[in-house]
Short mmCIF file of C-alpha atoms in Angstrom, two decimals:
data_model
loop_
_atom_site.label_atom_id
_atom_site.label_comp_id
_atom_site.label_asym_id
_atom_site.label_seq_id
_atom_site.Cartn_x
_atom_site.Cartn_y
_atom_site.Cartn_z
CA MET A 1 125.80 -166.49 -141.12
CA GLY A 2 127.56 -163.23 -141.82
CA ALA A 3 124.54 -161.80 -143.60
CA ARG A 4 122.24 -162.74 -140.70
CA LYS A 5 124.51 -161.02 -138.17
CA GLN A 6 124.42 -157.90 -140.33
CA VAL A 7 120.61 -157.94 -140.35
CA ASP A 8 120.31 -158.58 -136.61
CA ALA A 9 122.89 -155.97 -135.60
CA PRO A 10 121.36 -152.92 -133.85
CA PRO A 11 121.61 -149.56 -135.62
CA ALA A 12 124.91 -147.81 -135.03
CA GLU A 13 123.13 -144.85 -133.37
CA PHE A 14 121.50 -147.11 -130.80
CA ALA A 15 124.67 -149.17 -130.24
CA GLU A 16 126.54 -145.95 -129.45
CA ALA A 17 123.80 -144.90 -127.02
CA VAL A 18 124.07 -148.24 -125.19
CA SER A 19 127.85 -147.82 -124.99
CA GLN A 20 127.40 -144.37 -123.49
CA LEU A 21 124.86 -145.69 -120.99
CA ARG A 22 127.34 -148.32 -119.86
CA GLY A 23 130.07 -145.69 -119.52
CA ALA A 24 128.10 -143.30 -117.30
CA ARG A 25 129.69 -142.47 -113.95
CA PHE A 26 127.78 -142.49 -110.68
CA ARG A 27 128.52 -141.86 -107.03
CA PRO A 28 129.92 -144.80 -105.00
CA GLU A 29 126.61 -145.08 -103.14
CA VAL A 30 124.82 -145.91 -106.41
CA PHE A 31 124.87 -149.55 -107.53
CA VAL A 32 123.86 -149.80 -111.20
CA GLU A 33 123.35 -152.90 -113.31
CA GLU A 34 121.78 -153.72 -116.64
CA MET A 35 118.29 -155.18 -116.68
CA PRO A 36 115.94 -156.52 -119.38
CA ALA A 37 114.40 -153.67 -121.35
CA PRO A 38 110.74 -153.48 -122.40
CA GLN A 39 110.36 -154.88 -125.92
CA ARG A 40 107.03 -153.50 -127.13
CA ILE A 41 107.43 -149.75 -126.63
CA ALA A 42 110.08 -149.17 -129.31
CA PRO A 43 112.06 -151.21 -131.86
CA HIS A 44 115.19 -150.91 -129.72
CA ALA A 45 115.58 -150.43 -125.96
CA ALA A 46 118.17 -150.71 -123.21
CA ALA A 47 117.68 -150.42 -119.46
CA VAL A 48 119.52 -150.21 -116.17
CA SER A 49 118.35 -150.38 -112.56
CA ALA A 50 119.95 -148.72 -109.55
CA ASP A 51 119.90 -148.80 -105.77
CA VAL A 52 121.33 -146.11 -103.53
CA THR A 53 122.84 -147.67 -100.41
CA VAL A 54 123.98 -145.77 -97.31
CA ASP A 55 125.44 -147.61 -94.31
CA GLY A 56 124.10 -150.89 -95.65
CA ASP A 57 120.53 -149.63 -96.11
CA ASP A 58 118.84 -149.12 -99.48
CA VAL A 59 117.47 -145.57 -99.38
CA ALA A 60 116.44 -145.14 -103.02
CA THR A 61 115.88 -147.23 -106.11
CA GLY A 62 115.22 -146.52 -109.76
CA ARG A 63 115.25 -147.53 -113.40
CA LEU A 64 116.29 -145.82 -116.61
CA VAL A 65 115.19 -147.01 -120.04
CA ILE A 66 116.59 -145.71 -123.34
CA LEU A 67 114.18 -146.14 -126.26
CA TYR A 68 115.13 -145.80 -129.91
CA ASP A 69 112.91 -145.74 -132.99
CA PRO A 70 114.87 -145.00 -136.18
CA ALA A 71 111.62 -143.92 -137.86
CA GLY A 72 111.05 -141.28 -135.21
CA ASN A 73 108.03 -140.77 -132.98
CA ASP A 74 105.76 -137.72 -133.16
CA ALA A 75 105.06 -137.80 -129.42
CA TRP A 76 108.77 -137.93 -128.65
CA GLN A 77 109.71 -135.28 -131.23
CA SER A 78 112.84 -137.40 -131.66
CA THR A 79 114.17 -140.87 -132.40
CA PHE A 80 115.28 -141.31 -128.76
CA ARG A 81 113.34 -141.24 -125.50
CA CYS A 82 114.50 -141.58 -121.89
CA VAL A 83 112.06 -143.11 -119.41
CA ALA A 84 113.03 -142.80 -115.75
CA TYR A 85 111.71 -143.97 -112.41
CA VAL A 86 112.96 -142.93 -108.96
CA ARG A 87 111.61 -144.02 -105.55
CA ALA A 88 113.03 -142.90 -102.22
CA ALA A 89 112.03 -142.90 -98.59
CA VAL A 90 111.24 -139.49 -97.06
CA GLU A 91 110.18 -138.29 -93.64
CA PRO A 92 106.42 -138.91 -93.16
CA GLU A 93 105.77 -135.25 -92.40
CA MET A 94 107.25 -134.26 -95.77
CA VAL A 95 104.44 -135.89 -97.75
CA THR A 96 101.92 -133.43 -96.30
CA ASP A 97 103.84 -130.58 -97.92
CA ALA A 98 101.87 -129.50 -101.00
CA LEU A 99 105.11 -128.32 -102.60
CA LEU A 100 106.83 -131.72 -102.51
CA GLY A 101 105.58 -132.75 -105.96
CA GLY A 102 106.94 -129.60 -107.57
CA VAL A 103 110.19 -129.99 -105.70
CA GLY A 104 110.60 -133.56 -106.96
CA TRP A 105 110.07 -132.44 -110.56
CA THR A 106 112.54 -129.58 -110.06
CA TRP A 107 115.19 -132.10 -108.96
CA LEU A 108 114.98 -133.71 -112.41
CA MET A 109 114.91 -130.47 -114.38
CA GLU A 110 117.89 -129.07 -112.47
CA ALA A 111 119.89 -132.30 -112.75
CA LEU A 112 119.45 -132.33 -116.54
CA ALA A 113 120.43 -128.65 -116.74
CA ASP A 114 123.47 -129.16 -114.48
CA ARG A 115 124.72 -131.95 -116.76
CA GLY A 116 124.12 -129.97 -119.94
CA ALA A 117 121.62 -132.65 -121.03
CA ASP A 118 119.36 -130.78 -123.46
CA PHE A 119 115.91 -132.28 -123.90
CA LEU A 120 112.46 -131.93 -125.48
CA ALA A 121 108.90 -132.90 -124.54
CA PRO A 122 109.33 -133.66 -120.82
CA SER A 123 106.44 -135.45 -119.16
CA GLY A 124 105.89 -137.14 -115.84
CA THR A 125 104.33 -137.45 -112.41
CA VAL A 126 105.49 -137.13 -108.82
CA THR A 127 103.61 -139.29 -106.31
CA ARG A 128 103.67 -139.18 -102.52
CA VAL A 129 102.93 -142.44 -100.69
CA VAL A 130 102.28 -142.93 -96.96
CA SER A 131 101.95 -146.41 -95.45
CA GLU A 132 100.47 -146.95 -91.98
CA SER A 133 100.35 -150.29 -90.19
CA PHE A 134 97.47 -151.78 -88.20
CA GLY A 135 96.50 -154.93 -86.31
CA GLY A 136 99.46 -157.19 -85.71
CA MET A 137 101.72 -154.62 -87.36
CA ALA A 138 100.41 -151.63 -85.39
CA ASP A 139 103.76 -151.12 -83.66
CA ASP A 140 105.52 -150.50 -87.00
CA ASP A 141 106.30 -146.87 -87.75
CA ALA A 142 104.57 -145.14 -90.62
CA THR A 143 106.67 -144.94 -93.77
CA ALA A 144 106.61 -142.42 -96.59
CA GLU A 145 108.05 -142.42 -100.09
CA ILE A 146 108.29 -140.16 -103.09
CA GLU A 147 108.05 -141.62 -106.59
CA ILE A 148 109.14 -139.76 -109.71
CA ARG A 149 108.12 -141.13 -113.11
CA ALA A 150 109.33 -139.11 -116.06
CA SER A 151 110.22 -139.24 -119.71
CA TRP A 152 111.97 -136.82 -122.04
CA SER A 153 113.66 -136.75 -125.43
CA PRO A 154 117.42 -136.09 -125.58
CA VAL A 155 118.44 -133.40 -128.06
CA PRO A 156 121.25 -134.43 -130.44
CA GLY A 157 124.50 -132.47 -130.27
CA PRO A 158 126.24 -130.59 -133.11
CA ALA A 159 127.38 -133.87 -134.69
CA GLY A 160 123.80 -135.15 -134.71
CA LEU A 161 124.46 -137.72 -131.96
CA VAL A 162 122.67 -138.01 -128.63
CA ASP A 163 124.89 -137.90 -125.54
CA VAL A 164 123.15 -140.52 -123.38
CA THR A 165 125.88 -140.30 -120.73
CA ARG A 166 124.72 -136.85 -119.61
CA HIS A 167 121.11 -138.00 -119.29
CA ALA A 168 122.02 -141.16 -117.37
CA GLU A 169 124.21 -139.24 -114.96
CA ALA A 170 121.42 -136.69 -114.41
CA TRP A 171 119.09 -139.56 -113.49
CA GLY A 172 121.73 -140.82 -111.04
CA GLU A 173 121.90 -137.35 -109.52
CA VAL A 174 118.12 -137.32 -108.98
CA LEU A 175 118.38 -140.69 -107.23
CA CYS A 176 120.93 -139.28 -104.80
CA THR A 177 118.99 -136.05 -104.23
CA ALA A 178 115.80 -137.97 -103.52
CA ALA A 179 117.75 -140.17 -101.11
CA GLY A 180 118.86 -137.07 -99.21
CA LEU A 181 122.56 -137.34 -100.01
CA PRO A 182 124.47 -134.05 -99.92
CA PRO A 183 125.70 -132.72 -103.29
CA VAL A 184 129.17 -133.77 -104.43
CA PRO A 185 131.61 -130.88 -103.76
CA PRO A 186 132.83 -129.00 -106.87
CA GLY A 187 135.89 -130.62 -108.43
CA VAL A 188 135.12 -134.08 -107.04
CA VAL A 189 134.62 -136.67 -109.80
CA ALA A 190 132.21 -139.55 -109.26
CA MET A 191 133.68 -143.00 -109.80
CA PRO A 192 132.24 -145.43 -112.33
CA THR A 193 129.90 -147.98 -110.81
CA ARG A 194 130.92 -151.60 -111.29
CA ARG A 195 128.90 -154.78 -111.31
CA GLY A 196 129.18 -156.63 -108.04
CA GLN A 197 130.06 -153.50 -106.10
CA ARG A 198 128.03 -154.65 -103.09
CA GLY A 199 130.03 -157.85 -102.81
CA GLN A 200 133.34 -156.06 -102.55
#
């Protein structure tokens, strides 16, 4: 039994990354919980989902997946890859702004820079979605959303280890920015998100 556990145990590098992901701190409005990770993209993966709630309303949602391939991946230029998704409601008139896509991508780049989360090979899309209702739903207001899908490769630090915490917290920051929340004032520390936060 002992030998089997040794074989099945995840690599130490990936186990540390999962521990860091679980230890990331987010704003109180962000409810984060673990979710099943995709199994076919990389040998090892971990994932979390998040909802941003303000006054009882969900204003943004997202997912973050950490992929690990000990053999490395040429496309990633690394053994690790972060895959992120963010969706948030915006004012319908905003989606007609041709600059919105670039602004959404800038939110991610600036959040990573602000957290000191160095990265390689960024890739992604920013999509604007408008939904209008007709027929029996004609009285419903039009809704608009922005969707950010992105991936990037964390750069290891001086000790050769990837600091997943910084990347996860940057993703959380993008969620809040997309949701329209004001920035946290300097010196204010975000609290760790706990499971079951909504039920408290």
